[in-house]
Amino acid sequence: MQKTDFIKAVAEKAGVSQKETKLVVDSALDVITEALAKGEKVTLTGFGTFEVRSRQAREGVNPQTRDKIHIPATKTPGFSASSTLKDAVKG
């Protein structure tokens, strides 16, 4: 499902226009993005938790030259599904 399909489905389910739904969905995603950029955790009860995860620096290997390279530490977004969502997916 693409973002446009998602917006269309939400608009139909909520009984509002796709234009209004797009604004709400984009705003919600912006709020989540801004919170993660600040290092905050976003929990949507019954759905899951978005959080920033840290990766430690490590040594890697360039597959073409077999030279060792240093991979710096970084932060990445992560998502943990709630048990409610997991159960819904299992069926």
PDB file of N, CA and C in Angstrom:
ATOM      1  N   MET A   1       0.847  -1.175   0.000  1.00  0.00           N
ATOM      2  CA  MET A   1       0.000   0.000   0.000  1.00  0.00           C
ATOM      3  C   MET A   1       0.893   1.239   0.000  1.00  0.00           C
ATOM      4  N   GLN A   2       0.671   2.098  -0.944  1.00  0.00           N
ATOM      5  CA  GLN A   2       1.403   3.350  -1.051  1.00  0.00           C
ATOM      6  C   GLN A   2       0.707   4.417  -0.200  1.00  0.00           C
ATOM      7  N   LYS A   3       1.401   5.549  -0.010  1.00  0.00           N
ATOM      8  CA  LYS A   3       0.848   6.624   0.814  1.00  0.00           C
ATOM      9  C   LYS A   3      -0.489   7.123   0.257  1.00  0.00           C
ATOM     10  N   THR A   4      -0.596   7.256  -1.064  1.00  0.00           N
ATOM     11  CA  THR A   4      -1.850   7.735  -1.665  1.00  0.00           C
ATOM     12  C   THR A   4      -2.981   6.741  -1.438  1.00  0.00           C
ATOM     13  N   ASP A   5      -2.674   5.436  -1.497  1.00  0.00           N
ATOM     14  CA  ASP A   5      -3.688   4.412  -1.220  1.00  0.00           C
ATOM     15  C   ASP A   5      -4.121   4.493   0.241  1.00  0.00           C
ATOM     16  N   PHE A   6      -3.158   4.709   1.127  1.00  0.00           N
ATOM     17  CA  PHE A   6      -3.434   4.835   2.553  1.00  0.00           C
ATOM     18  C   PHE A   6      -4.357   6.023   2.813  1.00  0.00           C
ATOM     19  N   ILE A   7      -4.043   7.163   2.219  1.00  0.00           N
ATOM     20  CA  ILE A   7      -4.854   8.375   2.397  1.00  0.00           C
ATOM     21  C   ILE A   7      -6.269   8.152   1.883  1.00  0.00           C
ATOM     22  N   LYS A   8      -6.391   7.505   0.732  1.00  0.00           N
ATOM     23  CA  LYS A   8      -7.712   7.227   0.163  1.00  0.00           C
ATOM     24  C   LYS A   8      -8.520   6.322   1.091  1.00  0.00           C
ATOM     25  N   ALA A   9      -7.892   5.276   1.624  1.00  0.00           N
ATOM     26  CA  ALA A   9      -8.589   4.340   2.512  1.00  0.00           C
ATOM     27  C   ALA A   9      -9.022   5.020   3.813  1.00  0.00           C
ATOM     28  N   VAL A  10      -8.160   5.848   4.380  1.00  0.00           N
ATOM     29  CA  VAL A  10      -8.495   6.560   5.617  1.00  0.00           C
ATOM     30  C   VAL A  10      -9.629   7.550   5.358  1.00  0.00           C
ATOM     31  N   ALA A  11      -9.568   8.250   4.235  1.00  0.00           N
ATOM     32  CA  ALA A  11     -10.613   9.222   3.892  1.00  0.00           C
ATOM     33  C   ALA A  11     -11.974   8.539   3.768  1.00  0.00           C
ATOM     34  N   GLU A  12     -11.992   7.383   3.110  1.00  0.00           N
ATOM     35  CA  GLU A  12     -13.257   6.646   2.952  1.00  0.00           C
ATOM     36  C   GLU A  12     -13.776   6.162   4.303  1.00  0.00           C
ATOM     37  N   LYS A  13     -12.881   5.652   5.137  1.00  0.00           N
ATOM     38  CA  LYS A  13     -13.292   5.118   6.436  1.00  0.00           C
ATOM     39  C   LYS A  13     -13.783   6.233   7.370  1.00  0.00           C
ATOM     40  N   ALA A  14     -13.136   7.402   7.310  1.00  0.00           N
ATOM     41  CA  ALA A  14     -13.494   8.513   8.191  1.00  0.00           C
ATOM     42  C   ALA A  14     -14.633   9.373   7.626  1.00  0.00           C
ATOM     43  N   GLY A  15     -14.910   9.213   6.336  1.00  0.00           N
ATOM     44  CA  GLY A  15     -15.975   9.994   5.727  1.00  0.00           C
ATOM     45  C   GLY A  15     -15.609  11.449   5.510  1.00  0.00           C
ATOM     46  N   VAL A  16     -14.330  11.713   5.255  1.00  0.00           N
ATOM     47  CA  VAL A  16     -13.867  13.079   4.970  1.00  0.00           C
ATOM     48  C   VAL A  16     -13.150  13.086   3.627  1.00  0.00           C
ATOM     49  N   SER A  17     -12.826  14.283   3.154  1.00  0.00           N
ATOM     50  CA  SER A  17     -12.189  14.390   1.848  1.00  0.00           C
ATOM     51  C   SER A  17     -10.741  13.904   1.893  1.00  0.00           C
ATOM     52  N   GLN A  18     -10.237  13.508   0.734  1.00  0.00           N
ATOM     53  CA  GLN A  18      -8.847  13.066   0.641  1.00  0.00           C
ATOM     54  C   GLN A  18      -7.887  14.222   0.916  1.00  0.00           C
ATOM     55  N   LYS A  19      -8.297  15.432   0.560  1.00  0.00           N
ATOM     56  CA  LYS A  19      -7.461  16.609   0.795  1.00  0.00           C
ATOM     57  C   LYS A  19      -7.272  16.835   2.299  1.00  0.00           C
ATOM     58  N   GLU A  20      -8.364  16.742   3.050  1.00  0.00           N
ATOM     59  CA  GLU A  20      -8.285  16.907   4.510  1.00  0.00           C
ATOM     60  C   GLU A  20      -7.473  15.773   5.138  1.00  0.00           C
ATOM     61  N   THR A  21      -7.693  14.566   4.652  1.00  0.00           N
ATOM     62  CA  THR A  21      -6.978  13.409   5.182  1.00  0.00           C
ATOM     63  C   THR A  21      -5.487  13.524   4.919  1.00  0.00           C
ATOM     64  N   LYS A  22      -5.118  13.978   3.719  1.00  0.00           N
ATOM     65  CA  LYS A  22      -3.700  14.150   3.384  1.00  0.00           C
ATOM     66  C   LYS A  22      -3.050  15.145   4.342  1.00  0.00           C
ATOM     67  N   LEU A  23      -3.739  16.230   4.643  1.00  0.00           N
ATOM     68  CA  LEU A  23      -3.217  17.235   5.560  1.00  0.00           C
ATOM     69  C   LEU A  23      -2.996  16.640   6.948  1.00  0.00           C
ATOM     70  N   VAL A  24      -3.959  15.861   7.417  1.00  0.00           N
ATOM     71  CA  VAL A  24      -3.857  15.244   8.746  1.00  0.00           C
ATOM     72  C   VAL A  24      -2.735  14.208   8.782  1.00  0.00           C
ATOM     73  N   VAL A  25      -2.669  13.355   7.773  1.00  0.00           N
ATOM     74  CA  VAL A  25      -1.623  12.314   7.734  1.00  0.00           C
ATOM     75  C   VAL A  25      -0.242  12.954   7.659  1.00  0.00           C
ATOM     76  N   ASP A  26      -0.067  13.940   6.777  1.00  0.00           N
ATOM     77  CA  ASP A  26       1.222  14.627   6.659  1.00  0.00           C
ATOM     78  C   ASP A  26       1.605  15.316   7.967  1.00  0.00           C
ATOM     79  N   SER A  27       0.633  15.927   8.628  1.00  0.00           N
ATOM     80  CA  SER A  27       0.896  16.596   9.904  1.00  0.00           C
ATOM     81  C   SER A  27       1.300  15.589  10.977  1.00  0.00           C
ATOM     82  N   ALA A  28       0.629  14.451  11.022  1.00  0.00           N
ATOM     83  CA  ALA A  28       0.968  13.415  12.003  1.00  0.00           C
ATOM     84  C   ALA A  28       2.377  12.890  11.767  1.00  0.00           C
ATOM     85  N   LEU A  29       2.730  12.654  10.525  1.00  0.00           N
ATOM     86  CA  LEU A  29       4.079  12.177  10.206  1.00  0.00           C
ATOM     87  C   LEU A  29       5.134  13.230  10.544  1.00  0.00           C
ATOM     88  N   ASP A  30       4.806  14.503  10.329  1.00  0.00           N
ATOM     89  CA  ASP A  30       5.722  15.591  10.687  1.00  0.00           C
ATOM     90  C   ASP A  30       5.956  15.636  12.196  1.00  0.00           C
ATOM     91  N   VAL A  31       4.900  15.460  12.971  1.00  0.00           N
ATOM     92  CA  VAL A  31       5.017  15.474  14.435  1.00  0.00           C
ATOM     93  C   VAL A  31       5.897  14.319  14.906  1.00  0.00           C
ATOM     94  N   ILE A  32       5.698  13.145  14.338  1.00  0.00           N
ATOM     95  CA  ILE A  32       6.525  11.986  14.694  1.00  0.00           C
ATOM     96  C   ILE A  32       7.980  12.240  14.323  1.00  0.00           C
ATOM     97  N   THR A  33       8.214  12.765  13.137  1.00  0.00           N
ATOM     98  CA  THR A  33       9.574  13.049  12.678  1.00  0.00           C
ATOM     99  C   THR A  33      10.258  14.066  13.582  1.00  0.00           C
ATOM    100  N   GLU A  34       9.565  15.141  13.942  1.00  0.00           N
ATOM    101  CA  GLU A  34      10.141  16.171  14.808  1.00  0.00           C
ATOM    102  C   GLU A  34      10.465  15.620  16.192  1.00  0.00           C
ATOM    103  N   ALA A  35       9.585  14.777  16.727  1.00  0.00           N
ATOM    104  CA  ALA A  35       9.824  14.188  18.048  1.00  0.00           C
ATOM    105  C   ALA A  35      11.050  13.278  18.007  1.00  0.00           C
ATOM    106  N   LEU A  36      11.179  12.471  16.969  1.00  0.00           N
ATOM    107  CA  LEU A  36      12.334  11.593  16.850  1.00  0.00           C
ATOM    108  C   LEU A  36      13.621  12.394  16.671  1.00  0.00           C
ATOM    109  N   ALA A  37      13.541  13.502  15.934  1.00  0.00           N
ATOM    110  CA  ALA A  37      14.720  14.349  15.746  1.00  0.00           C
ATOM    111  C   ALA A  37      15.200  14.934  17.071  1.00  0.00           C
ATOM    112  N   LYS A  38      14.277  15.139  18.014  1.00  0.00           N
ATOM    113  CA  LYS A  38      14.626  15.645  19.341  1.00  0.00           C
ATOM    114  C   LYS A  38      15.071  14.519  20.273  1.00  0.00           C
ATOM    115  N   GLY A  39      14.991  13.264  19.800  1.00  0.00           N
ATOM    116  CA  GLY A  39      15.375  12.128  20.621  1.00  0.00           C
ATOM    117  C   GLY A  39      14.255  11.597  21.490  1.00  0.00           C
ATOM    118  N   GLU A  40      13.038  12.040  21.241  1.00  0.00           N
ATOM    119  CA  GLU A  40      11.887  11.606  22.031  1.00  0.00           C
ATOM    120  C   GLU A  40      11.299  10.311  21.469  1.00  0.00           C
ATOM    121  N   LYS A  41      10.585   9.605  22.322  1.00  0.00           N
ATOM    122  CA  LYS A  41       9.902   8.373  21.944  1.00  0.00           C
ATOM    123  C   LYS A  41       8.434   8.712  21.699  1.00  0.00           C
ATOM    124  N   VAL A  42       7.843   8.141  20.643  1.00  0.00           N
ATOM    125  CA  VAL A  42       6.434   8.371  20.323  1.00  0.00           C
ATOM    126  C   VAL A  42       5.698   7.038  20.448  1.00  0.00           C
ATOM    127  N   THR A  43       4.760   6.965  21.383  1.00  0.00           N
ATOM    128  CA  THR A  43       3.996   5.742  21.612  1.00  0.00           C
ATOM    129  C   THR A  43       2.549   5.948  21.190  1.00  0.00           C
ATOM    130  N   LEU A  44       2.086   5.119  20.285  1.00  0.00           N
ATOM    131  CA  LEU A  44       0.689   5.124  19.853  1.00  0.00           C
ATOM    132  C   LEU A  44       0.072   3.853  20.424  1.00  0.00           C
ATOM    133  N   THR A  45      -0.657   3.995  21.512  1.00  0.00           N
ATOM    134  CA  THR A  45      -1.225   2.855  22.223  1.00  0.00           C
ATOM    135  C   THR A  45      -2.062   1.990  21.278  1.00  0.00           C
ATOM    136  N   GLY A  46      -1.801   0.706  21.300  1.00  0.00           N
ATOM    137  CA  GLY A  46      -2.509  -0.229  20.440  1.00  0.00           C
ATOM    138  C   GLY A  46      -1.886  -0.370  19.068  1.00  0.00           C
ATOM    139  N   PHE A  47      -0.876   0.434  18.766  1.00  0.00           N
ATOM    140  CA  PHE A  47      -0.210   0.359  17.459  1.00  0.00           C
ATOM    141  C   PHE A  47       1.266   0.039  17.620  1.00  0.00           C
ATOM    142  N   GLY A  48       1.994   0.896  18.345  1.00  0.00           N
ATOM    143  CA  GLY A  48       3.414   0.641  18.546  1.00  0.00           C
ATOM    144  C   GLY A  48       4.160   1.870  19.005  1.00  0.00           C
ATOM    145  N   THR A  49       5.492   1.742  19.047  1.00  0.00           N
ATOM    146  CA  THR A  49       6.352   2.809  19.531  1.00  0.00           C
ATOM    147  C   THR A  49       7.444   3.118  18.508  1.00  0.00           C
ATOM    148  N   PHE A  50       7.577   4.397  18.201  1.00  0.00           N
ATOM    149  CA  PHE A  50       8.670   4.877  17.363  1.00  0.00           C
ATOM    150  C   PHE A  50       9.743   5.409  18.300  1.00  0.00           C
ATOM    151  N   GLU A  51      11.007   5.074  18.046  1.00  0.00           N
ATOM    152  CA  GLU A  51      12.082   5.545  18.902  1.00  0.00           C
ATOM    153  C   GLU A  51      13.373   5.674  18.107  1.00  0.00           C
ATOM    154  N   VAL A  52      14.323   6.398  18.689  1.00  0.00           N
ATOM    155  CA  VAL A  52      15.639   6.544  18.083  1.00  0.00           C
ATOM    156  C   VAL A  52      16.540   5.469  18.674  1.00  0.00           C
ATOM    157  N   ARG A  53      17.189   4.717  17.807  1.00  0.00           N
ATOM    158  CA  ARG A  53      18.113   3.676  18.249  1.00  0.00           C
ATOM    159  C   ARG A  53      19.527   4.061  17.847  1.00  0.00           C
ATOM    160  N   SER A  54      20.468   3.723  18.724  1.00  0.00           N
ATOM    161  CA  SER A  54      21.872   4.046  18.464  1.00  0.00           C
ATOM    162  C   SER A  54      22.614   2.805  17.989  1.00  0.00           C
ATOM    163  N   ARG A  55      23.437   2.984  16.978  1.00  0.00           N
ATOM    164  CA  ARG A  55      24.314   1.911  16.501  1.00  0.00           C
ATOM    165  C   ARG A  55      25.734   2.289  16.885  1.00  0.00           C
ATOM    166  N   GLN A  56      26.460   1.337  17.424  1.00  0.00           N
ATOM    167  CA  GLN A  56      27.832   1.597  17.824  1.00  0.00           C
ATOM    168  C   GLN A  56      28.743   1.635  16.591  1.00  0.00           C
ATOM    169  N   ALA A  57      29.874   2.319  16.740  1.00  0.00           N
ATOM    170  CA  ALA A  57      30.876   2.317  15.680  1.00  0.00           C
ATOM    171  C   ALA A  57      31.432   0.896  15.555  1.00  0.00           C
ATOM    172  N   ARG A  58      31.803   0.536  14.340  1.00  0.00           N
ATOM    173  CA  ARG A  58      32.324  -0.819  14.133  1.00  0.00           C
ATOM    174  C   ARG A  58      33.249  -0.860  12.927  1.00  0.00           C
ATOM    175  N   GLU A  59      33.930  -1.970  12.809  1.00  0.00           N
ATOM    176  CA  GLU A  59      34.806  -2.180  11.660  1.00  0.00           C
ATOM    177  C   GLU A  59      34.046  -2.962  10.599  1.00  0.00           C
ATOM    178  N   GLY A  60      34.215  -2.566   9.356  1.00  0.00           N
ATOM    179  CA  GLY A  60      33.577  -3.260   8.246  1.00  0.00           C
ATOM    180  C   GLY A  60      34.615  -3.614   7.208  1.00  0.00           C
ATOM    181  N   VAL A  61      34.197  -4.291   6.158  1.00  0.00           N
ATOM    182  CA  VAL A  61      35.106  -4.691   5.084  1.00  0.00           C
ATOM    183  C   VAL A  61      34.510  -4.231   3.763  1.00  0.00           C
ATOM    184  N   ASN A  62      35.330  -3.543   2.958  1.00  0.00           N
ATOM    185  CA  ASN A  62      34.922  -3.166   1.615  1.00  0.00           C
ATOM    186  C   ASN A  62      34.913  -4.445   0.783  1.00  0.00           C
ATOM    187  N   PRO A  63      33.753  -4.856   0.248  1.00  0.00           N
ATOM    188  CA  PRO A  63      33.694  -6.131  -0.467  1.00  0.00           C
ATOM    189  C   PRO A  63      34.501  -6.164  -1.764  1.00  0.00           C
ATOM    190  N   GLN A  64      34.767  -4.997  -2.350  1.00  0.00           N
ATOM    191  CA  GLN A  64      35.532  -4.974  -3.598  1.00  0.00           C
ATOM    192  C   GLN A  64      37.032  -5.109  -3.359  1.00  0.00           C
ATOM    193  N   THR A  65      37.530  -4.417  -2.327  1.00  0.00           N
ATOM    194  CA  THR A  65      38.976  -4.400  -2.095  1.00  0.00           C
ATOM    195  C   THR A  65      39.404  -5.232  -0.893  1.00  0.00           C
ATOM    196  N   ARG A  66      38.462  -5.669  -0.106  1.00  0.00           N
ATOM    197  CA  ARG A  66      38.715  -6.415   1.130  1.00  0.00           C
ATOM    198  C   ARG A  66      39.459  -5.589   2.180  1.00  0.00           C
ATOM    199  N   ASP A  67      39.533  -4.269   1.976  1.00  0.00           N
ATOM    200  CA  ASP A  67      40.161  -3.384   2.958  1.00  0.00           C
ATOM    201  C   ASP A  67      39.207  -3.187   4.127  1.00  0.00           C
ATOM    202  N   LYS A  68      39.776  -3.085   5.326  1.00  0.00           N
ATOM    203  CA  LYS A  68      38.964  -2.791   6.500  1.00  0.00           C
ATOM    204  C   LYS A  68      38.626  -1.310   6.502  1.00  0.00           C
ATOM    205  N   ILE A  69      37.377  -1.008   6.860  1.00  0.00           N
ATOM    206  CA  ILE A  69      36.950   0.385   6.932  1.00  0.00           C
ATOM    207  C   ILE A  69      36.269   0.612   8.277  1.00  0.00           C
ATOM    208  N   HIS A  70      36.300   1.855   8.725  1.00  0.00           N
ATOM    209  CA  HIS A  70      35.653   2.223   9.979  1.00  0.00           C
ATOM    210  C   HIS A  70      34.255   2.731   9.666  1.00  0.00           C
ATOM    211  N   ILE A  71      33.256   2.150  10.313  1.00  0.00           N
ATOM    212  CA  ILE A  71      31.871   2.594  10.159  1.00  0.00           C
ATOM    213  C   ILE A  71      31.528   3.354  11.434  1.00  0.00           C
ATOM    214  N   PRO A  72      31.251   4.661  11.333  1.00  0.00           N
ATOM    215  CA  PRO A  72      31.012   5.471  12.541  1.00  0.00           C
ATOM    216  C   PRO A  72      29.678   5.144  13.218  1.00  0.00           C
ATOM    217  N   ALA A  73      29.585   5.532  14.472  1.00  0.00           N
ATOM    218  CA  ALA A  73      28.338   5.373  15.219  1.00  0.00           C
ATOM    219  C   ALA A  73      27.270   6.255  14.574  1.00  0.00           C
ATOM    220  N   THR A  74      26.035   5.815  14.659  1.00  0.00           N
ATOM    221  CA  THR A  74      24.941   6.571  14.059  1.00  0.00           C
ATOM    222  C   THR A  74      23.643   6.327  14.821  1.00  0.00           C
ATOM    223  N   LYS A  75      22.674   7.166  14.567  1.00  0.00           N
ATOM    224  CA  LYS A  75      21.344   7.008  15.150  1.00  0.00           C
ATOM    225  C   LYS A  75      20.374   6.703  14.021  1.00  0.00           C
ATOM    226  N   THR A  76      19.450   5.777  14.271  1.00  0.00           N
ATOM    227  CA  THR A  76      18.461   5.409  13.268  1.00  0.00           C
ATOM    228  C   THR A  76      17.079   5.336  13.905  1.00  0.00           C
ATOM    229  N   PRO A  77      16.024   5.589  13.123  1.00  0.00           N
ATOM    230  CA  PRO A  77      14.679   5.442  13.664  1.00  0.00           C
ATOM    231  C   PRO A  77      14.330   3.959  13.763  1.00  0.00           C
ATOM    232  N   GLY A  78      13.564   3.621  14.774  1.00  0.00           N
ATOM    233  CA  GLY A  78      13.124   2.238  14.945  1.00  0.00           C
ATOM    234  C   GLY A  78      11.664   2.196  15.326  1.00  0.00           C
ATOM    235  N   PHE A  79      11.045   1.051  15.104  1.00  0.00           N
ATOM    236  CA  PHE A  79       9.629   0.870  15.429  1.00  0.00           C
ATOM    237  C   PHE A  79       9.444  -0.478  16.105  1.00  0.00           C
ATOM    238  N   SER A  80       8.718  -0.480  17.203  1.00  0.00           N
ATOM    239  CA  SER A  80       8.357  -1.712  17.894  1.00  0.00           C
ATOM    240  C   SER A  80       6.842  -1.824  17.880  1.00  0.00           C
ATOM    241  N   ALA A  81       6.330  -2.889  17.291  1.00  0.00           N
ATOM    242  CA  ALA A  81       4.877  -3.087  17.211  1.00  0.00           C
ATOM    243  C   ALA A  81       4.318  -3.486  18.565  1.00  0.00           C
ATOM    244  N   SER A  82       3.109  -3.020  18.869  1.00  0.00           N
ATOM    245  CA  SER A  82       2.441  -3.401  20.110  1.00  0.00           C
ATOM    246  C   SER A  82       1.927  -4.820  19.992  1.00  0.00           C
ATOM    247  N   SER A  83       1.600  -5.425  21.119  1.00  0.00           N
ATOM    248  CA  SER A  83       1.064  -6.790  21.093  1.00  0.00           C
ATOM    249  C   SER A  83      -0.281  -6.829  20.380  1.00  0.00           C
ATOM    250  N   THR A  84      -1.048  -5.763  20.467  1.00  0.00           N
ATOM    251  CA  THR A  84      -2.335  -5.694  19.774  1.00  0.00           C
ATOM    252  C   THR A  84      -2.129  -5.773  18.258  1.00  0.00           C
ATOM    253  N   LEU A  85      -1.161  -5.024  17.739  1.00  0.00           N
ATOM    254  CA  LEU A  85      -0.869  -5.032  16.313  1.00  0.00           C
ATOM    255  C   LEU A  85      -0.315  -6.395  15.892  1.00  0.00           C
ATOM    256  N   LYS A  86       0.560  -6.955  16.693  1.00  0.00           N
ATOM    257  CA  LYS A  86       1.133  -8.265  16.389  1.00  0.00           C
ATOM    258  C   LYS A  86       0.036  -9.330  16.298  1.00  0.00           C
ATOM    259  N   ASP A  87      -0.892  -9.297  17.254  1.00  0.00           N
ATOM    260  CA  ASP A  87      -1.987 -10.269  17.250  1.00  0.00           C
ATOM    261  C   ASP A  87      -2.896 -10.097  16.031  1.00  0.00           C
ATOM    262  N   ALA A  88      -3.131  -8.839  15.619  1.00  0.00           N
ATOM    263  CA  ALA A  88      -3.982  -8.574  14.451  1.00  0.00           C
ATOM    264  C   ALA A  88      -3.331  -9.114  13.181  1.00  0.00           C
ATOM    265  N   VAL A  89      -2.018  -9.003  13.089  1.00  0.00           N
ATOM    266  CA  VAL A  89      -1.308  -9.482  11.913  1.00  0.00           C
ATOM    267  C   VAL A  89      -1.275 -11.005  11.879  1.00  0.00           C
ATOM    268  N   LYS A  90      -1.136 -11.618  13.038  1.00  0.00           N
ATOM    269  CA  LYS A  90      -1.103 -13.093  13.106  1.00  0.00           C
ATOM    270  C   LYS A  90      -2.411 -13.708  12.661  1.00  0.00           C
ATOM    271  N   GLY A  91      -3.511 -12.994  12.922  1.00  0.00           N
ATOM    272  CA  GLY A  91      -4.815 -13.476  12.483  1.00  0.00           C
ATOM    273  C   GLY A  91      -5.560 -14.256  13.470  1.00  0.00           C
TER     274      GLY A  91
END
